[in-house]
mmCIF file of C-alpha atoms in Angstrom:
data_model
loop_
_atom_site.group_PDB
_atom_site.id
_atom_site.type_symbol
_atom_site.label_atom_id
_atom_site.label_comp_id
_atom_site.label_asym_id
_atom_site.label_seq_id
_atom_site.Cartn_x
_atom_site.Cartn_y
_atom_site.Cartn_z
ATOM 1 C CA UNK L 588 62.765 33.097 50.493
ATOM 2 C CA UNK L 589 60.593 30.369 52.154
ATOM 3 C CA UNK L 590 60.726 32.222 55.870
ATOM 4 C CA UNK L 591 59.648 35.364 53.784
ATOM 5 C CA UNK L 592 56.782 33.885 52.161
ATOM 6 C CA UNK L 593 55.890 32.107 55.447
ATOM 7 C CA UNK L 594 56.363 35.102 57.525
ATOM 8 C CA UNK L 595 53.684 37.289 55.302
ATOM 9 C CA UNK L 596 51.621 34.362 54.519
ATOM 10 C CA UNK L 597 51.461 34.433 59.023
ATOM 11 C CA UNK L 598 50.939 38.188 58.930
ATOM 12 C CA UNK L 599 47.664 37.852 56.349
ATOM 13 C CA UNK L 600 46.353 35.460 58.659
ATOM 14 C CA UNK L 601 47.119 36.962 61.363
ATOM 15 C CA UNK L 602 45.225 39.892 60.197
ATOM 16 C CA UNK L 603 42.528 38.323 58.918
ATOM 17 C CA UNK L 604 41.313 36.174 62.120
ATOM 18 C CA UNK L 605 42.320 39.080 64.139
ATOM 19 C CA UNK L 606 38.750 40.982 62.908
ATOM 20 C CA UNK L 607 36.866 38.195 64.787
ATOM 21 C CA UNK L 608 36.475 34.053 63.858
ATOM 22 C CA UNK L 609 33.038 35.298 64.756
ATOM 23 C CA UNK L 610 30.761 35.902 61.353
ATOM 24 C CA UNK L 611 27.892 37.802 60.832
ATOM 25 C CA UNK L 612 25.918 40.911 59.442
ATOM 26 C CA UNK L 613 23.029 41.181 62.579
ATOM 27 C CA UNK L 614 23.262 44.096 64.671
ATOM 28 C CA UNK L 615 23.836 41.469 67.405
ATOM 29 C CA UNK L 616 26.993 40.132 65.882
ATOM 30 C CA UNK L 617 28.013 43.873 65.298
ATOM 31 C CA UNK L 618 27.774 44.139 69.194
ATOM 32 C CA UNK L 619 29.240 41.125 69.909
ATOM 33 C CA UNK L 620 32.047 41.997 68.369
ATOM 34 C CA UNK L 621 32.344 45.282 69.531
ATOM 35 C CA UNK L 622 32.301 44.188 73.064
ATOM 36 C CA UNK L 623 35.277 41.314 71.756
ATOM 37 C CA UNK L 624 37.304 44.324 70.282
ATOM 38 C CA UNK L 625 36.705 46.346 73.802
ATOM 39 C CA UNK L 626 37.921 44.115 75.791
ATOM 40 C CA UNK L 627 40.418 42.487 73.767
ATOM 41 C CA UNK L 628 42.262 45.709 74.412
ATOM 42 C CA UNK L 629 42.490 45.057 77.951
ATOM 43 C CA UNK L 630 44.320 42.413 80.519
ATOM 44 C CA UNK L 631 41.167 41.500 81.872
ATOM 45 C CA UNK L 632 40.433 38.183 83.191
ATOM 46 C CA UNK L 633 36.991 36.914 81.378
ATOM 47 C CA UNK L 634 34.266 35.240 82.254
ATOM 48 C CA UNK L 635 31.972 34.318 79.169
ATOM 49 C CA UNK L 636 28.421 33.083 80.100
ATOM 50 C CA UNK L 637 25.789 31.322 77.295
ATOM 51 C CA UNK L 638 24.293 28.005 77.007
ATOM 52 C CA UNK L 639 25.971 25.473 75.186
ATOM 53 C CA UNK L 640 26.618 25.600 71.466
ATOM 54 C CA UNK L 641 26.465 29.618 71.564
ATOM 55 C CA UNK L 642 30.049 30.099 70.675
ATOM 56 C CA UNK L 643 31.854 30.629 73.628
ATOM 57 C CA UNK L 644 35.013 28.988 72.940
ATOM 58 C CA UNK L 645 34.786 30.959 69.801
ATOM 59 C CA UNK L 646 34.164 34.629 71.482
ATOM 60 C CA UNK L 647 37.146 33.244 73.938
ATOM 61 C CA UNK L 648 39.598 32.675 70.762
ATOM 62 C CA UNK L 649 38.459 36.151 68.908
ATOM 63 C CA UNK L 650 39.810 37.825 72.384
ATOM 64 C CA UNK L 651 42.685 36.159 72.478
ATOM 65 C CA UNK L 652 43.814 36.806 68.569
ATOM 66 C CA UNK L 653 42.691 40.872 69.079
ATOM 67 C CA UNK L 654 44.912 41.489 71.800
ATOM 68 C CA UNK L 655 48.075 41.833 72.907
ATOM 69 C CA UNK L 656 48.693 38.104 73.575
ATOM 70 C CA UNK L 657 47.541 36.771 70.145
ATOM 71 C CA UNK L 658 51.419 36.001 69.355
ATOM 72 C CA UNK L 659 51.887 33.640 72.615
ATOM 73 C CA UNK L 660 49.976 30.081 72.951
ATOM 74 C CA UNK L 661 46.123 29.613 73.263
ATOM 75 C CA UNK L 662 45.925 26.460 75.664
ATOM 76 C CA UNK L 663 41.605 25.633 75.850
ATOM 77 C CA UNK L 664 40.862 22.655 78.424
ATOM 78 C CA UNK L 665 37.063 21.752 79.080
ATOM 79 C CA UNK L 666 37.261 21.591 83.100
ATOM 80 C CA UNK L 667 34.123 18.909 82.676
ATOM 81 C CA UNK L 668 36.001 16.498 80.334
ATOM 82 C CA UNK L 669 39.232 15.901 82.820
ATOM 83 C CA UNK L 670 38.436 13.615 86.026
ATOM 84 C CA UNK L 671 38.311 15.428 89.163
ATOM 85 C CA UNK L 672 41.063 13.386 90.914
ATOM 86 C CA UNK L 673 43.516 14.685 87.165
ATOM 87 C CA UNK L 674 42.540 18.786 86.896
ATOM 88 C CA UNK L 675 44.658 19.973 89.457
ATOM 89 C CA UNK L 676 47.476 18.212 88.120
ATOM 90 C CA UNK L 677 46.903 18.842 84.426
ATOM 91 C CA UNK L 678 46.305 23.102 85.205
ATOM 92 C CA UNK L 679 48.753 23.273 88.017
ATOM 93 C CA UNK L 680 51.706 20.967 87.236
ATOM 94 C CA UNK L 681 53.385 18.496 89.849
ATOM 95 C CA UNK L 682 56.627 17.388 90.785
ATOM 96 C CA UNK L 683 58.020 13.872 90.087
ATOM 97 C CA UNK L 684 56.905 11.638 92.726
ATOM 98 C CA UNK L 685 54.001 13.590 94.427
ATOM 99 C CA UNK L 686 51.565 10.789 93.719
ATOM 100 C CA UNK L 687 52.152 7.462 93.014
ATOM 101 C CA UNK L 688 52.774 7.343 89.287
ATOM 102 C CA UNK L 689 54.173 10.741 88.881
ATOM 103 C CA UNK L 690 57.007 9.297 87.106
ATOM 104 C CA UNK L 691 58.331 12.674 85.578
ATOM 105 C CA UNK L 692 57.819 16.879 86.307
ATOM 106 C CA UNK L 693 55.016 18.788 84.296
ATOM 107 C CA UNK L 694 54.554 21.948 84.091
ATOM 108 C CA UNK L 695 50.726 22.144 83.736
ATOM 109 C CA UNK L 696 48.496 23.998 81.506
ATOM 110 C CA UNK L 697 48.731 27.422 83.871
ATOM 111 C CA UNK L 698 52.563 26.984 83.024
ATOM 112 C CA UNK L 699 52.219 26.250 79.510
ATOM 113 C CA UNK L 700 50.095 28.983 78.707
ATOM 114 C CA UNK L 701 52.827 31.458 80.134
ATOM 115 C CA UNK L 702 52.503 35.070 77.871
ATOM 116 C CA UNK L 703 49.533 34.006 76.218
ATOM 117 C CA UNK L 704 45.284 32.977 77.101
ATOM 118 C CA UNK L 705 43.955 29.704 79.496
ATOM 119 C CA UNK L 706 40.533 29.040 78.595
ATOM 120 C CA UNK L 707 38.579 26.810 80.974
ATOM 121 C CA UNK L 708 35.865 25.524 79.140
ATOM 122 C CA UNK L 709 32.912 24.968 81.481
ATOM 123 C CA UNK L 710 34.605 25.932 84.993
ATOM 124 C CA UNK L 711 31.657 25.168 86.394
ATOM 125 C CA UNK L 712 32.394 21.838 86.463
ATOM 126 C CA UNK L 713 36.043 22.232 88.184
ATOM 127 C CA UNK L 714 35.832 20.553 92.068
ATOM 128 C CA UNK L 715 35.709 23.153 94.739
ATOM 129 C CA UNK L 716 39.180 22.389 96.425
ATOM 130 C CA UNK L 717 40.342 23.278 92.901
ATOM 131 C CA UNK L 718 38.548 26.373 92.435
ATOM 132 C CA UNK L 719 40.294 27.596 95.589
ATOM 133 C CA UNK L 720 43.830 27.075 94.508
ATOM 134 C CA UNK L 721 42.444 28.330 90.806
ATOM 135 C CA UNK L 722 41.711 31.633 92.868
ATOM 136 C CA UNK L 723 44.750 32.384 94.507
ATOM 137 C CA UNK L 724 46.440 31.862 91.574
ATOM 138 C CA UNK L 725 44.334 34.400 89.741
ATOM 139 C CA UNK L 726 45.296 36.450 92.769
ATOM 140 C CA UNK L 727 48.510 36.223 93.729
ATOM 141 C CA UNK L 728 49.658 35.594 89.700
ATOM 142 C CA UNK L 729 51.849 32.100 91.208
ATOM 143 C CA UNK L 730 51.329 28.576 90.537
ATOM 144 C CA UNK L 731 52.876 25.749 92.793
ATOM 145 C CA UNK L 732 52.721 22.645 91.129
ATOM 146 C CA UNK L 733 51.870 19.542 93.292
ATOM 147 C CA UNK L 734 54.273 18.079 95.167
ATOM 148 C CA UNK L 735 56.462 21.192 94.929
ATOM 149 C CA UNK L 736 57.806 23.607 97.886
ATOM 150 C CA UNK L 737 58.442 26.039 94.836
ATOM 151 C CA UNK L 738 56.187 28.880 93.484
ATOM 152 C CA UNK L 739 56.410 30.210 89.581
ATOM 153 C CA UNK L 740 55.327 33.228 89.266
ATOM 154 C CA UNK L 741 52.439 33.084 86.007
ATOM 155 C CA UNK L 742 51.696 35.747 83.124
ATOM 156 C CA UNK L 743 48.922 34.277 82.169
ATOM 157 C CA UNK L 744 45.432 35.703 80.968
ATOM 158 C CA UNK L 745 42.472 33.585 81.735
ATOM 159 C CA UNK L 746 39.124 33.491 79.763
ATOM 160 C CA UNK L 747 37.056 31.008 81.506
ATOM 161 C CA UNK L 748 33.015 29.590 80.454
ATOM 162 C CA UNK L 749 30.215 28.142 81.215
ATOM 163 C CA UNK L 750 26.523 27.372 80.300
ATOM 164 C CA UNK L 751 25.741 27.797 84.035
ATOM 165 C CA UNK L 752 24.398 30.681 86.202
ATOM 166 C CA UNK L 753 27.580 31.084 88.346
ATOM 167 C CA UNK L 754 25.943 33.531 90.614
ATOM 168 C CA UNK L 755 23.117 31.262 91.609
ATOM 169 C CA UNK L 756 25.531 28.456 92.105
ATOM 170 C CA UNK L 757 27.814 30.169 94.057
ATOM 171 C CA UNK L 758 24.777 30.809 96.204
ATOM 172 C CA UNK L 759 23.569 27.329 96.281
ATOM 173 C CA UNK L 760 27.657 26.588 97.528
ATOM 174 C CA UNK L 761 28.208 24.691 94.309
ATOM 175 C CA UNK L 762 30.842 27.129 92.876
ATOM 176 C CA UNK L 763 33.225 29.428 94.654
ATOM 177 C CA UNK L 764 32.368 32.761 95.356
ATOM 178 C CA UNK L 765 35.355 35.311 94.135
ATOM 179 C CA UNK L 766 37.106 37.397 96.230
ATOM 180 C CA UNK L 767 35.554 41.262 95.708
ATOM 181 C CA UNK L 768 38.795 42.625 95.002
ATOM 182 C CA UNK L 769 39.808 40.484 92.207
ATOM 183 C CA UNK L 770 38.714 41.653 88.728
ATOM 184 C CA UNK L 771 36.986 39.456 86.399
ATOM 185 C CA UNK L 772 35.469 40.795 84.149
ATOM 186 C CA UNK L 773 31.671 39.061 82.579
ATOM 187 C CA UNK L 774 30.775 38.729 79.321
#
């Protein structure tokens, strides 16, 4: 009877945060989460772009819970808040031993995210070298964790931020400029 109760008490919430966490009667809000709704129906890969404190982690969630992935894990990591010499270990995992205190395997957040949404907070702030492996990932849908001479291959959407202009700071060489064949959609 308990796994009953808890099983509908998950589908009401499910169904309730799947209308949007995202509040509001202005026609702005209504758009807002029309766009959400659009393209929570899709695979794409997001970018979300606003200056800090506009919700962004917030739009990021409501596509996550309205689409197809809502039922698999939500990993968010602000790319700012991790040292630069720890991000490519923490998103792409390493092997035991490839640096000196790598005392055990991990998987990484890419890894753990597997079925279900990666949202990097502020990838603005992620180190070049990183943003390169970051891409081919996107591309080529495989992670290789550090240290490893294996490949995993990924299922994992990716809904990435930040309160930055990333087209003027790809052009002033401070963020990596995609590759024109991979989709990413901006929101």
């Amino acid at each position: 009877r308990t796994r009953m109760e808890n099983g509908a008490l998950k589908r009401i919430l499910r169904k309730a945060f799947a209308q949007s966490p995202i509040i509001g009667e202005s026609e702005g809000v209504r758009r807002l989460q029309a766009m959400i709704r659009r393209v929570a129906a899709t695979e794409a890969n997001v970018l979300i772009q606003g200056e800090s404190g506009t919700g962004k982690e917030l739009v990021a969630q409501a596509i996550h819970v309205g689409g197809n992935r809502a039922q698999r894990p939500f990993v968010a990591v602000n790319c700012g808040a991790i040292p630069a010499d720890l991000i490519e270990s923490e998103l792409f995992g390493h092997a035991k031993g490839a640096y000196t205190g790598a005392t055990s395997s991990s998987e990484g957040l890419i890894r753990e995210a597997a079925g279900g949404t990666l949202f990097l907070d502020e990838i603005s702030e992620m180190p070049l070298q990183v943003q390169v492996k970051l891409l081919r990932v996107l591309q080529e849908r495989q992670v290789r964790p550090l240290g490893s001479n294996q490949s995993y291959i990924t299922d994992t959407r990716f809904l990435a931020a930040s309160n930055r202009n990333l087209k003027e700071s790809a052009e002033n060489g401070s963020f990596r400029a995609q590759n024109p064949n991979l989709k990413f959609s901006v929101f």
